[in-house]
PDB file of C-alpha atoms in Angstrom:
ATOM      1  CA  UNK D  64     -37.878-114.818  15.667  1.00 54.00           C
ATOM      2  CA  UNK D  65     -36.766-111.616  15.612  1.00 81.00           C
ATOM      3  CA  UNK D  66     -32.626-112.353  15.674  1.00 93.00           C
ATOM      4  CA  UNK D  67     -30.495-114.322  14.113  1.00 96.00           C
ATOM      5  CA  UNK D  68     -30.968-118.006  14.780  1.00 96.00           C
ATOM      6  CA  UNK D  69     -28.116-120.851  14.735  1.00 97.00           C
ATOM      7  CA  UNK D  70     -28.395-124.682  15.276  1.00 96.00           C
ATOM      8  CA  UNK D  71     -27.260-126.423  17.157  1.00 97.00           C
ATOM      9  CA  UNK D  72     -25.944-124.749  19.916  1.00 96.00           C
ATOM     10  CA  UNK D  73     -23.424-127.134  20.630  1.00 97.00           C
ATOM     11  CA  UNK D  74     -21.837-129.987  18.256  1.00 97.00           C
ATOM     12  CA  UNK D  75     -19.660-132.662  19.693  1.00 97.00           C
ATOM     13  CA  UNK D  76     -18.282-135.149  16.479  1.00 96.00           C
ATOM     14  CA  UNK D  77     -15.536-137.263  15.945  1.00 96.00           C
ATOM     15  CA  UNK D  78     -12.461-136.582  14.133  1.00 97.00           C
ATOM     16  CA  UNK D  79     -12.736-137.080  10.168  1.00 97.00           C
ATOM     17  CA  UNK D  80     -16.827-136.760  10.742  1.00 97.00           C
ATOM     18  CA  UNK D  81     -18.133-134.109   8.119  1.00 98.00           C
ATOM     19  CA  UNK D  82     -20.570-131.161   9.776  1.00 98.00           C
ATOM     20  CA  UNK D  83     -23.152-128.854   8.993  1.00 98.00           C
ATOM     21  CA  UNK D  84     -24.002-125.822  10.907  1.00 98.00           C
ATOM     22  CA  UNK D  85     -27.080-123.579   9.900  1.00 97.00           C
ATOM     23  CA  UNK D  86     -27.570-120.376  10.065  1.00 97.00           C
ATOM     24  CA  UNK D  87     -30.941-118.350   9.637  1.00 96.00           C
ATOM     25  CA  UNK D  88     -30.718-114.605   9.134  1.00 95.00           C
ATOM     26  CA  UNK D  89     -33.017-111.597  10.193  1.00 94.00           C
ATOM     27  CA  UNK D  90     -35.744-111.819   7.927  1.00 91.00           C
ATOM     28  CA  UNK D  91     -35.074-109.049   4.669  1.00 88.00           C
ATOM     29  CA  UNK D  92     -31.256-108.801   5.371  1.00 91.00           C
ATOM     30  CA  UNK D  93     -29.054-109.284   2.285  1.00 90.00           C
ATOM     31  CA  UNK D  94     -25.491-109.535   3.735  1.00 92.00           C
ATOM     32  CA  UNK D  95     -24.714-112.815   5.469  1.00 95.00           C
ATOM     33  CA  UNK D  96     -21.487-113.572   7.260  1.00 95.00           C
ATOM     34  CA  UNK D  97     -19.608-116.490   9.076  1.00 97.00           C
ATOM     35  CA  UNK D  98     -17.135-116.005  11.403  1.00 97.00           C
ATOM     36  CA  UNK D  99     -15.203-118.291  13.804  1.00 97.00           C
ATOM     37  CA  UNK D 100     -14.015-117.342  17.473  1.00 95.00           C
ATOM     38  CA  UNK D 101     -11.278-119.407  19.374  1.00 92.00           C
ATOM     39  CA  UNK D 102      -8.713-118.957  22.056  1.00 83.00           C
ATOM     40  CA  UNK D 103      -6.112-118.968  20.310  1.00 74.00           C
ATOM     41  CA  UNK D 104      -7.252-117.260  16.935  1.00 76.00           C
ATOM     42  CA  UNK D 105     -10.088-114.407  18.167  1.00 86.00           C
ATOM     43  CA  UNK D 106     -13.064-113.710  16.301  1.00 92.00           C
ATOM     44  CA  UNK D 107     -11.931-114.587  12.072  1.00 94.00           C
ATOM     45  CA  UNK D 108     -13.966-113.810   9.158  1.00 95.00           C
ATOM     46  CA  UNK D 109     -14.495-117.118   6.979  1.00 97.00           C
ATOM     47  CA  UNK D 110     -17.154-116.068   4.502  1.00 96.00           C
ATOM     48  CA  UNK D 111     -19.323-113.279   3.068  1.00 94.00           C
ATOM     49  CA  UNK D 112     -22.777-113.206   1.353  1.00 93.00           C
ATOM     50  CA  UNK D 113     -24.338-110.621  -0.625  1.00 90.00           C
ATOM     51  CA  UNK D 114     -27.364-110.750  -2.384  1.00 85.00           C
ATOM     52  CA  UNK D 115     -26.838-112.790  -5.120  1.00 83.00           C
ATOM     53  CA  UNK D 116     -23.092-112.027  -5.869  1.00 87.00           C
ATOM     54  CA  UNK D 117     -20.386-114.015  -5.896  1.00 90.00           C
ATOM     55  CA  UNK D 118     -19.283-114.707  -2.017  1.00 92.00           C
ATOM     56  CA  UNK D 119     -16.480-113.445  -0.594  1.00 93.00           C
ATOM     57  CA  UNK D 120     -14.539-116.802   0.368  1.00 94.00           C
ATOM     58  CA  UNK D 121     -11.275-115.088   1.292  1.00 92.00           C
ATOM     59  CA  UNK D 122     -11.288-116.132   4.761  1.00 93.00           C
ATOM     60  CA  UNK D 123     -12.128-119.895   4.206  1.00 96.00           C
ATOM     61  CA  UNK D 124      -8.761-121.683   5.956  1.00 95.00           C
ATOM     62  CA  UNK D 125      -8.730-124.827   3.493  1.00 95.00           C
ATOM     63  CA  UNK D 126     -10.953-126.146   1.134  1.00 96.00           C
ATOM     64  CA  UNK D 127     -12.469-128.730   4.205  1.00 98.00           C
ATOM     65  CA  UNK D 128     -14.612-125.361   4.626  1.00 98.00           C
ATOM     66  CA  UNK D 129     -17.707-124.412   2.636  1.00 97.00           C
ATOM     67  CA  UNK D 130     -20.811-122.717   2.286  1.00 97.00           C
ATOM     68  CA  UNK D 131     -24.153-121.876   0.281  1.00 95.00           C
ATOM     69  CA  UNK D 132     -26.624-119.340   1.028  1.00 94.00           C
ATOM     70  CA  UNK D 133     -29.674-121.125  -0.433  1.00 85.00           C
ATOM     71  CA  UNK D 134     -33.063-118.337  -1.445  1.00 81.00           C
ATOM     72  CA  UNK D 135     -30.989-115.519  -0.095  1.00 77.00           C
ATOM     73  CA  UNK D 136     -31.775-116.515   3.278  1.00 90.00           C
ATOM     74  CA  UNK D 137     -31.009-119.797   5.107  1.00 95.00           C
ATOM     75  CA  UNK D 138     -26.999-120.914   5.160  1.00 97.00           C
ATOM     76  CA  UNK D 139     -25.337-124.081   5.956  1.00 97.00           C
ATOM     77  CA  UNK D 140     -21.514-123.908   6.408  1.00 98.00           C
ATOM     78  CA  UNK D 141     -20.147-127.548   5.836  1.00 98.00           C
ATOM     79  CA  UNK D 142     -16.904-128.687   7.387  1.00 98.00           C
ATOM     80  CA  UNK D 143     -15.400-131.945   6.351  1.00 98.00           C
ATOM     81  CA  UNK D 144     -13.108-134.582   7.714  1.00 98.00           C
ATOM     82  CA  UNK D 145     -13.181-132.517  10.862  1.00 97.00           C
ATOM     83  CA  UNK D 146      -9.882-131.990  12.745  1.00 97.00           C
ATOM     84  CA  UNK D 147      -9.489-130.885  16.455  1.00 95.00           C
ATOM     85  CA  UNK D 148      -8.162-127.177  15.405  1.00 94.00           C
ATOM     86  CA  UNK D 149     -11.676-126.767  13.723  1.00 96.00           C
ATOM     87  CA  UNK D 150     -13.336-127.152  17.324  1.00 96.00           C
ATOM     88  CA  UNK D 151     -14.665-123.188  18.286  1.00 97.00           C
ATOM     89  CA  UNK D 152     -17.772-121.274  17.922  1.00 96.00           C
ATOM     90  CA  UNK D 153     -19.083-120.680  15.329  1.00 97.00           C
ATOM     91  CA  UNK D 154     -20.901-117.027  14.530  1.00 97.00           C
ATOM     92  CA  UNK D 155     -23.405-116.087  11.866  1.00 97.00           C
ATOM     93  CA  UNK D 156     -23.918-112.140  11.459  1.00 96.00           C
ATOM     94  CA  UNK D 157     -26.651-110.496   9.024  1.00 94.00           C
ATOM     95  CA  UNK D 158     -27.107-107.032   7.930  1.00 92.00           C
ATOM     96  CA  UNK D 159     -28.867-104.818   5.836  1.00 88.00           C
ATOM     97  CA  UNK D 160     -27.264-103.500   3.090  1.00 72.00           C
ATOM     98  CA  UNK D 161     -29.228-101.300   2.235  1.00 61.00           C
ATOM     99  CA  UNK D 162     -26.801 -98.839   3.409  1.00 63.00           C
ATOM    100  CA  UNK D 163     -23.227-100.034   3.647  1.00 65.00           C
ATOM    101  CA  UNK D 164     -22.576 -98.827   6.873  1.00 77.00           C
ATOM    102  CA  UNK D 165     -24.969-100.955   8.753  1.00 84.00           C
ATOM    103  CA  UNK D 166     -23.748-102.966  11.953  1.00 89.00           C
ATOM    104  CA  UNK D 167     -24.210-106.893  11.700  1.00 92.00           C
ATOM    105  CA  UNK D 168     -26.840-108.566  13.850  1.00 94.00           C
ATOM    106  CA  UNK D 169     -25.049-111.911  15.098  1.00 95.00           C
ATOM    107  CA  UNK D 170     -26.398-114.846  16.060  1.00 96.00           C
ATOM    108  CA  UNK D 171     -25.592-117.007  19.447  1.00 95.00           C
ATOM    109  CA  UNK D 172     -23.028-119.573  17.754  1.00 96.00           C
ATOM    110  CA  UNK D 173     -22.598-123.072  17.316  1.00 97.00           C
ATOM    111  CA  UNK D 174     -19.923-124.086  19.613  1.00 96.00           C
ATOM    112  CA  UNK D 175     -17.905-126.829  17.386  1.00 97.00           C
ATOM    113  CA  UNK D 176     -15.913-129.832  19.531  1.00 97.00           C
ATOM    114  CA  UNK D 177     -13.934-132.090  17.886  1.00 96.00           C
ATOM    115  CA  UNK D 178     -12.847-135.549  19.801  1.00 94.00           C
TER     116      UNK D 178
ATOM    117  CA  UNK R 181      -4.722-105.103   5.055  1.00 81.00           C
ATOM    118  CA  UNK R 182      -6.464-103.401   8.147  1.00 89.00           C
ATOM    119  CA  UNK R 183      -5.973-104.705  11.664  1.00 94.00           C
ATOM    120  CA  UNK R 184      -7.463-103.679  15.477  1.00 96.00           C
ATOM    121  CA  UNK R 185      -5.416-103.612  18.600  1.00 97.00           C
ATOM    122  CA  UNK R 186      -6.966-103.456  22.229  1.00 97.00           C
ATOM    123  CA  UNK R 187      -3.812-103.536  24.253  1.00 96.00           C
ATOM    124  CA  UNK R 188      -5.566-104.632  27.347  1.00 96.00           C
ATOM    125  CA  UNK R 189      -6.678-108.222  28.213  1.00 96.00           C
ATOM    126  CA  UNK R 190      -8.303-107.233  31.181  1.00 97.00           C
ATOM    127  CA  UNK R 191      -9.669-103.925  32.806  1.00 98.00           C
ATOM    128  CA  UNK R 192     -11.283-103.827  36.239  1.00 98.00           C
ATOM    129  CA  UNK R 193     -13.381-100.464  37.524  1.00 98.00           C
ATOM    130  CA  UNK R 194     -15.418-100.177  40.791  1.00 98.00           C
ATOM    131  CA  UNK R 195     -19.150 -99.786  39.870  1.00 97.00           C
ATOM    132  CA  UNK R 196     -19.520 -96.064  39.814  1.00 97.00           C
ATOM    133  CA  UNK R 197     -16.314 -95.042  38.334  1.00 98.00           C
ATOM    134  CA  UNK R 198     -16.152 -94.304  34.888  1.00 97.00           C
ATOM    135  CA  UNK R 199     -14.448 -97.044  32.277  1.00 97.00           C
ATOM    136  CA  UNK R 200     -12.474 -96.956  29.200  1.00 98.00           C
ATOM    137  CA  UNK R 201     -11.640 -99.404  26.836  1.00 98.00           C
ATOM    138  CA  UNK R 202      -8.994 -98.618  24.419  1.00 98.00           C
ATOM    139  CA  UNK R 203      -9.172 -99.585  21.029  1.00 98.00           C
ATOM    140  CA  UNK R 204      -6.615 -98.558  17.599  1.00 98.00           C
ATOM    141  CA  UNK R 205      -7.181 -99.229  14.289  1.00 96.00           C
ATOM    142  CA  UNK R 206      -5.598 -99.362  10.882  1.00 94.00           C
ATOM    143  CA  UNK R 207      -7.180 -99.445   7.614  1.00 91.00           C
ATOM    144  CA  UNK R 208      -7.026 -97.674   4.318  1.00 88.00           C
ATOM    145  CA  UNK R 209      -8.903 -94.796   3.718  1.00 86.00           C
ATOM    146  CA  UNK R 210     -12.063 -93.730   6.199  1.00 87.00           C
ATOM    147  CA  UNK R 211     -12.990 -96.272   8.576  1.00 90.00           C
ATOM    148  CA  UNK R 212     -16.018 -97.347   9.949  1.00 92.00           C
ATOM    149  CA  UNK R 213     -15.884 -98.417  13.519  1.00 95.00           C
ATOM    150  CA  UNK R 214     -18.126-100.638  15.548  1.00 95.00           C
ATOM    151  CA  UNK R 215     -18.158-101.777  19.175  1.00 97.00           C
ATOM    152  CA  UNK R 216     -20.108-105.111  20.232  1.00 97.00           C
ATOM    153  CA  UNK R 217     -20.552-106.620  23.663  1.00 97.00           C
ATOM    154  CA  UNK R 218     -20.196-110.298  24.159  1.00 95.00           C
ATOM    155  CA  UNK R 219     -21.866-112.403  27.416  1.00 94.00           C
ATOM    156  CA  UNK R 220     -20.818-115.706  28.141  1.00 90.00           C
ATOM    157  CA  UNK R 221     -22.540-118.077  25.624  1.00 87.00           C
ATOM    158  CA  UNK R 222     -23.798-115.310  23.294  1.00 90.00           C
ATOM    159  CA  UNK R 223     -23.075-113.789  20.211  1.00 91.00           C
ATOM    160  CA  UNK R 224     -22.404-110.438  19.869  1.00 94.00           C
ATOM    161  CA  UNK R 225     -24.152-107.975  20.406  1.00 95.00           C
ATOM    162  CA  UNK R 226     -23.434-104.183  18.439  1.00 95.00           C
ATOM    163  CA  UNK R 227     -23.237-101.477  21.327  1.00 96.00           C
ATOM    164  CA  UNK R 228     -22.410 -98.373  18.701  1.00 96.00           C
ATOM    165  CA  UNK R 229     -20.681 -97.200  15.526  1.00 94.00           C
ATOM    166  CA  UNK R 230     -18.876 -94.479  13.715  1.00 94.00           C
ATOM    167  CA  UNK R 231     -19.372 -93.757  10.377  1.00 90.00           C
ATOM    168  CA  UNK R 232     -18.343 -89.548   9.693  1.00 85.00           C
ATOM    169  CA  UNK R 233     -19.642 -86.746  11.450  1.00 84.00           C
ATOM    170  CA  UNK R 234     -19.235 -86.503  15.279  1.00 87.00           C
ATOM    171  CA  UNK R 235     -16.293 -87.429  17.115  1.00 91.00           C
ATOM    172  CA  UNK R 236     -18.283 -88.586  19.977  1.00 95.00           C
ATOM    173  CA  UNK R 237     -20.683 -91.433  19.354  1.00 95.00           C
ATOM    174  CA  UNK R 238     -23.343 -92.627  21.249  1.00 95.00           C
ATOM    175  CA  UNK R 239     -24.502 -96.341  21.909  1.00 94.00           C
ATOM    176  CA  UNK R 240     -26.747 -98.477  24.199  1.00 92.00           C
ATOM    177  CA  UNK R 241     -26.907 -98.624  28.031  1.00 93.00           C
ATOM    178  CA  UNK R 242     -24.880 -95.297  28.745  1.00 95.00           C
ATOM    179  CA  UNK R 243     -22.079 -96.360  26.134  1.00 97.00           C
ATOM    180  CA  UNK R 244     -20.352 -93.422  23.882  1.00 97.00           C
ATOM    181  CA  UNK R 245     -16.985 -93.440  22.430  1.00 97.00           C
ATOM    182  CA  UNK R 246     -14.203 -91.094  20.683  1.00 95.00           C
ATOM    183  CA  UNK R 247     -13.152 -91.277  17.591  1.00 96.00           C
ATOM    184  CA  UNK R 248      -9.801 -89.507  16.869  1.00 95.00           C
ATOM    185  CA  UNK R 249      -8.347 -89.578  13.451  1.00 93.00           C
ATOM    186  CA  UNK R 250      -4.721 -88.329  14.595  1.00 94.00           C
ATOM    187  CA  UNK R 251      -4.611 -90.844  16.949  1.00 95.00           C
ATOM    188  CA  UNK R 252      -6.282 -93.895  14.571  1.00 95.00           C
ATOM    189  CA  UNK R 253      -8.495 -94.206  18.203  1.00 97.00           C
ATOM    190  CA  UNK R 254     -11.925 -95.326  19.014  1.00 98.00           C
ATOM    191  CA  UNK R 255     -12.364 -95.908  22.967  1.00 98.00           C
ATOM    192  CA  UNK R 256     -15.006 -96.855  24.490  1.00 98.00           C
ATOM    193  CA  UNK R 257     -16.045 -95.100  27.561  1.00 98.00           C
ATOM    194  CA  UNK R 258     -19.106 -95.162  30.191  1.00 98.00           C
ATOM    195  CA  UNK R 259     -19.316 -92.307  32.708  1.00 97.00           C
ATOM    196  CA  UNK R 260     -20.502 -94.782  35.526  1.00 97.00           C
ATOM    197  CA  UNK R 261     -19.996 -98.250  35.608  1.00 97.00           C
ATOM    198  CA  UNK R 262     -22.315-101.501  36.572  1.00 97.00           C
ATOM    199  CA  UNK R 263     -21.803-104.989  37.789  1.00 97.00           C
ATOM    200  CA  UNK R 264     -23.537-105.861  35.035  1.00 96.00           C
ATOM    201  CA  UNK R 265     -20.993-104.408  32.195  1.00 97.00           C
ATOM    202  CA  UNK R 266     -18.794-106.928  33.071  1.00 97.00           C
ATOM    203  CA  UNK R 267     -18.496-108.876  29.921  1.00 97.00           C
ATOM    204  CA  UNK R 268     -16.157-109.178  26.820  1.00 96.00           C
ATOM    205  CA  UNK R 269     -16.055-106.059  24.530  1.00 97.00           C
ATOM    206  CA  UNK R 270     -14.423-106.083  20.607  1.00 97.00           C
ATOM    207  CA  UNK R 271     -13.467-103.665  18.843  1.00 97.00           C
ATOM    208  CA  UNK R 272     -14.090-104.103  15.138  1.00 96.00           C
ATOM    209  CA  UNK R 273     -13.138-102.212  11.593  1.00 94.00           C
ATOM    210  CA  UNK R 274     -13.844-101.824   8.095  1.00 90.00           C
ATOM    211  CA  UNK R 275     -12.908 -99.602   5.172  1.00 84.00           C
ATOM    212  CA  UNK R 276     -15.367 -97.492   3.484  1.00 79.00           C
ATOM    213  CA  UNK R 277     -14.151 -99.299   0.176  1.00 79.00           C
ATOM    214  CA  UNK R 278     -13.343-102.866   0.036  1.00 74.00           C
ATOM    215  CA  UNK R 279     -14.291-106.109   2.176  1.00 77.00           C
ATOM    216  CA  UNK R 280     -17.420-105.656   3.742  1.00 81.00           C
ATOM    217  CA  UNK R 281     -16.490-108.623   6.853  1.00 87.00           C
ATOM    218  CA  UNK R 282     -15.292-106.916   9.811  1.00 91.00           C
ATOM    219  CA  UNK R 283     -11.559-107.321  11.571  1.00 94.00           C
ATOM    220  CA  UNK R 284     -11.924-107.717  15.128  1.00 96.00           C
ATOM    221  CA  UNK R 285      -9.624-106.624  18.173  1.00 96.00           C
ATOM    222  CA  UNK R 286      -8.512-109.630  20.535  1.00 95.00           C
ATOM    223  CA  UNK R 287     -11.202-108.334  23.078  1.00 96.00           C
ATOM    224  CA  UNK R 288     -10.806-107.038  26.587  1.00 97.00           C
ATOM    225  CA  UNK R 289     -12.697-108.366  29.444  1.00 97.00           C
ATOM    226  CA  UNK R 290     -14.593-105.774  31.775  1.00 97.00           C
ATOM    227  CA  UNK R 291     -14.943-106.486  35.426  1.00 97.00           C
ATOM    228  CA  UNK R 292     -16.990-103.953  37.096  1.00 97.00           C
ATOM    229  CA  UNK R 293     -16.163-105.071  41.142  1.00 96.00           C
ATOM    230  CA  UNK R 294     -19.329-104.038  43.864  1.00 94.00           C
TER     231      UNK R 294
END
């Protein structure tokens, strides 16, 4: 497809259960990005992939969270021993960074619910 | 550290009328400024930028919006609204120099009433 794609849509797990939530970018864009929306939080950055640099894991909350970008494309974000603040949605954004200045494409999320 | 404010939750227009969204900023150095559009159940989706040049920028479906330096501003404005604006708009910001992830507003919701 054209866009960025997510699955799944929607993930309902129990408390403790690890998750994995993958993201596919807009074929030949560099820059990949996760972010995380919730009511109480608004839209936060968690992670940032370039190329094949070091990612930007500022925005990771605890070490529960993680990521790989695997071929430059396709990324999995892993949470583990889920708790009930981790339930949101989930956003993936690419761009091309070919330019700096270029707006990121997101995807349609992966709404996260924790029992 | 660079942060967005869009001091209203919630603005309602009459379709027709003209709508603003206000938006402030604060980051180091030049900003770069986006705008993005989110429907129920979607992502986001990127309605316009700044980057230098023109104060006034122009986006998708009618959208243009102000950027004023004295002011750290970057509203977003349509000269005639539709029912179907109504959505959830951010405001977003990044430096020219540093982290390349975006800081978001808190969003205001757009009702456009018939």
């Amino acid at each position: 497809g054209a866009g960025v794609s997510q699955s799944p849509s929607n993930k309902v797990t129990e408390k403790g259960k690890d998750v994995e939530l993958r993201c596919d970018p807009i074929s030949g864009h560099t820059a990949l990005y996760w972010y995380r929306q919730s009511l109480g939080q608004g839209l936060e950055f968690l992670i940032y992939f370039q190329g094949n640099s070091a990612p930007d894991k500022s925005g990771l909350p605890s070490d529960r969270f993680s990521a790989e970008r695997t071929g430059g494309s396709v990324s999995t974000l892993t949470i583990q021993r889920t708790q009930q603040e981790d339930s949101a949605v989930y956003l993936c954004a690419s761009s091309s960074q070919t330019v700096s200045n270029q707006p990121q494409h997101f995807g349609d999320g992966t709404r996260l619910s924790i029992l | 550290a660079q942060s967005v404010a869009q001091p209203e939750d919630q603005v309602n227009v009459a379709e027709g009328n003209p709508l603003t969204v206000k938006c402030t900023y604060s980051v180091s150095g030049n900003p770069y400024l986006f705008w993005y559009v989110q429907y129920p159940n979607r992502g986001l989706q990127f309605l316009l930028k700044y980057i230098t040049g023109d104060n006034l920028v122009k986006g998708s479906y009618g959208f243009e919006a102000e950027f004023n330096k004295s002011q750290t501003s970057f509203h977003l404005k349509k000269p005639s609204a539709l029912v179907s604006d109504s959505a959830l708009y951010f405001c977003a910001v990044r430096s020219h120099t540093g982290r390349r992830a975006l800081t978001f507003g808190s969003g205001t919701r757009l009702q456009v009433q018939p």
